[in-house]
């Protein structure tokens, strides 16, 4: 019984720590969006986004939402990235000729989201700090290496698999 109550107390402490860090980063993302910084970043990474997702080059809403999703994920803000990801998929589906099947861009987007590329794993840092780790930032370099590798593998496999016709037309 004591272990149950201690675990509940720990869960609340971790949740409160996460609320603080998530509030901070969501505020930063909101400021960046309102100040035009996200639009500036979108312009900078538009060419790589179009290279990765050639099917959406004529869909500015999708490009914007993909950019915001990838940026938020790179900052470790999965919760903030989710609405942008859903909107990006919705934008891609609007232009999809075959509504019953996902496009290559949609599959690639799903793959790179699953890979979870992160530059700053904010949520993990908050959990480690809330649990009293002395130097939670020591995980940043290993996280960057692993998530970069996963991101590249997701792109490579998405490109390989898009060459195969797996659905009957």
Short mmCIF file of C-alpha atoms in Angstrom, two decimals:
data_model
loop_
_atom_site.label_atom_id
_atom_site.label_comp_id
_atom_site.label_asym_id
_atom_site.label_seq_id
_atom_site.Cartn_x
_atom_site.Cartn_y
_atom_site.Cartn_z
CA UNK A 1 0.00 0.00 0.00
CA UNK A 2 2.86 2.38 0.84
CA UNK A 3 4.46 1.64 -2.53
CA UNK A 4 1.20 2.54 -4.29
CA UNK A 5 0.99 5.91 -2.54
CA UNK A 6 4.68 6.63 -3.08
CA UNK A 7 4.33 5.81 -6.79
CA UNK A 8 1.27 8.07 -7.05
CA UNK A 9 3.20 10.90 -5.37
CA UNK A 10 6.13 10.41 -7.75
CA UNK A 11 3.77 10.40 -10.75
CA UNK A 12 2.26 13.73 -9.68
CA UNK A 13 5.71 15.27 -9.15
CA UNK A 14 6.82 14.13 -12.62
CA UNK A 15 3.59 15.40 -14.18
CA UNK A 16 4.05 18.83 -12.57
CA UNK A 17 7.62 18.96 -13.85
CA UNK A 18 6.39 18.10 -17.33
CA UNK A 19 3.68 20.75 -17.22
CA UNK A 20 6.32 23.40 -16.52
CA UNK A 21 8.68 22.39 -19.30
CA UNK A 22 5.85 21.81 -21.78
CA UNK A 23 4.35 25.20 -20.93
CA UNK A 24 7.72 26.84 -21.48
CA UNK A 25 8.37 25.18 -24.86
CA UNK A 26 4.79 25.65 -26.08
CA UNK A 27 5.16 29.33 -25.22
CA UNK A 28 8.43 29.50 -27.15
CA UNK A 29 6.80 27.81 -30.17
CA UNK A 30 3.84 30.22 -29.95
CA UNK A 31 6.16 33.24 -29.79
CA UNK A 32 8.17 31.86 -32.72
CA UNK A 33 5.00 31.36 -34.72
CA UNK A 34 3.55 34.82 -33.97
CA UNK A 35 6.87 36.60 -34.55
CA UNK A 36 7.29 35.02 -37.98
CA UNK A 37 10.30 32.95 -36.93
CA UNK A 38 8.52 29.73 -37.89
CA UNK A 39 7.75 31.20 -41.33
CA UNK A 40 11.43 32.12 -41.66
CA UNK A 41 12.45 28.58 -40.66
CA UNK A 42 9.87 27.22 -43.11
CA UNK A 43 11.46 29.24 -45.92
CA UNK A 44 14.90 27.94 -44.99
CA UNK A 45 13.88 24.28 -44.87
CA UNK A 46 11.31 24.45 -47.68
CA UNK A 47 13.72 22.99 -50.24
CA UNK A 48 14.70 20.00 -48.06
CA UNK A 49 11.01 19.45 -47.23
CA UNK A 50 10.09 19.49 -50.93
CA UNK A 51 13.02 17.15 -51.65
CA UNK A 52 11.77 14.73 -49.01
CA UNK A 53 8.10 15.23 -49.98
CA UNK A 54 8.01 16.05 -53.72
CA UNK A 55 4.27 15.34 -53.85
CA UNK A 56 3.44 18.36 -51.67
CA UNK A 57 5.41 21.03 -53.56
CA UNK A 58 2.14 22.64 -54.71
CA UNK A 59 0.50 22.42 -51.28
CA UNK A 60 1.75 25.34 -49.12
CA UNK A 61 -0.50 24.43 -46.19
CA UNK A 62 0.96 20.92 -46.07
CA UNK A 63 4.51 22.28 -46.35
CA UNK A 64 3.85 24.68 -43.47
CA UNK A 65 2.31 22.02 -41.22
CA UNK A 66 5.02 19.45 -42.03
CA UNK A 67 7.64 22.09 -41.19
CA UNK A 68 5.95 22.99 -37.89
CA UNK A 69 5.56 19.30 -36.99
CA UNK A 70 9.19 18.45 -37.71
CA UNK A 71 10.39 21.58 -35.86
CA UNK A 72 8.29 20.80 -32.78
CA UNK A 73 9.42 17.17 -32.80
CA UNK A 74 13.06 18.28 -33.14
CA UNK A 75 12.58 20.29 -29.95
CA UNK A 76 11.17 17.22 -28.21
CA UNK A 77 7.65 18.64 -28.09
CA UNK A 78 5.65 15.65 -29.26
CA UNK A 79 2.44 17.02 -27.75
CA UNK A 80 2.86 20.33 -29.59
CA UNK A 81 3.81 18.54 -32.81
CA UNK A 82 0.73 16.31 -32.91
CA UNK A 83 -1.80 18.95 -34.06
CA UNK A 84 0.57 20.08 -36.83
CA UNK A 85 1.08 16.46 -37.89
CA UNK A 86 -2.64 15.77 -38.02
CA UNK A 87 -3.23 18.95 -40.01
CA UNK A 88 -0.39 18.06 -42.41
CA UNK A 89 -1.92 14.63 -43.03
CA UNK A 90 -5.30 16.28 -43.58
CA UNK A 91 -3.71 18.72 -46.08
CA UNK A 92 -2.05 15.83 -47.92
CA UNK A 93 -5.28 13.81 -47.96
CA UNK A 94 -7.14 16.74 -49.57
CA UNK A 95 -4.83 16.49 -52.61
CA UNK A 96 -4.80 12.68 -52.61
CA UNK A 97 -6.36 11.28 -55.80
CA UNK A 98 -7.00 7.86 -54.27
CA UNK A 99 -8.67 8.55 -50.91
CA UNK A 100 -8.54 4.85 -49.93
CA UNK A 101 -4.72 4.71 -49.90
CA UNK A 102 -2.02 6.82 -48.32
CA UNK A 103 0.30 8.68 -50.67
CA UNK A 104 4.07 8.21 -50.63
CA UNK A 105 4.37 11.60 -48.91
CA UNK A 106 1.95 10.51 -46.19
CA UNK A 107 3.84 7.25 -45.63
CA UNK A 108 7.19 9.07 -45.54
CA UNK A 109 5.78 11.63 -43.09
CA UNK A 110 4.49 8.85 -40.85
CA UNK A 111 7.86 7.07 -41.02
CA UNK A 112 9.90 10.11 -40.02
CA UNK A 113 7.46 10.93 -37.23
CA UNK A 114 7.78 7.39 -35.95
CA UNK A 115 11.58 7.73 -36.07
CA UNK A 116 11.25 10.65 -33.65
CA UNK A 117 14.13 12.95 -34.66
CA UNK A 118 15.03 15.22 -31.72
CA UNK A 119 17.69 17.86 -31.24
CA UNK A 120 16.53 18.76 -27.74
CA UNK A 121 14.57 15.97 -26.01
CA UNK A 122 12.69 18.43 -23.78
CA UNK A 123 10.19 15.93 -22.38
CA UNK A 124 12.86 13.39 -21.47
CA UNK A 125 15.00 16.13 -19.92
CA UNK A 126 12.02 17.24 -17.82
CA UNK A 127 11.39 13.68 -16.61
CA UNK A 128 15.05 13.17 -15.72
CA UNK A 129 15.22 16.54 -13.93
CA UNK A 130 11.97 15.84 -12.06
CA UNK A 131 13.48 12.55 -10.87
CA UNK A 132 16.54 14.31 -9.51
CA UNK A 133 19.18 13.43 -12.11
CA UNK A 134 22.21 15.67 -11.57
CA UNK A 135 23.00 16.27 -15.24
CA UNK A 136 20.03 15.36 -17.45
CA UNK A 137 21.56 17.19 -20.43
CA UNK A 138 24.15 14.43 -20.84
CA UNK A 139 21.60 12.54 -22.94
CA UNK A 140 21.40 15.23 -25.66
CA UNK A 141 24.33 14.03 -27.83
CA UNK A 142 23.38 10.32 -27.70
CA UNK A 143 19.76 11.24 -28.41
CA UNK A 144 20.80 13.36 -31.38
CA UNK A 145 22.91 10.54 -32.79
CA UNK A 146 20.27 7.84 -32.35
CA UNK A 147 17.34 9.90 -33.60
CA UNK A 148 19.34 11.18 -36.60
CA UNK A 149 20.15 7.59 -37.53
CA UNK A 150 16.51 6.57 -37.10
CA UNK A 151 15.39 9.54 -39.23
CA UNK A 152 17.79 8.62 -42.04
CA UNK A 153 16.74 4.96 -41.90
CA UNK A 154 13.07 5.99 -42.07
CA UNK A 155 13.75 8.11 -45.16
CA UNK A 156 15.79 5.39 -46.86
CA UNK A 157 13.25 2.66 -46.20
CA UNK A 158 10.35 4.90 -47.25
CA UNK A 159 12.12 5.59 -50.56
CA UNK A 160 12.87 1.92 -51.11
CA UNK A 161 9.35 0.76 -50.23
CA UNK A 162 7.62 3.40 -52.34
CA UNK A 163 9.01 1.66 -55.43
CA UNK A 164 6.83 -1.38 -54.72
CA UNK A 165 3.16 -1.51 -55.61
CA UNK A 166 1.56 -3.16 -52.58
CA UNK A 167 -2.06 -2.31 -53.24
CA UNK A 168 -4.30 -3.41 -56.07
CA UNK A 169 -5.36 -0.41 -58.12
#
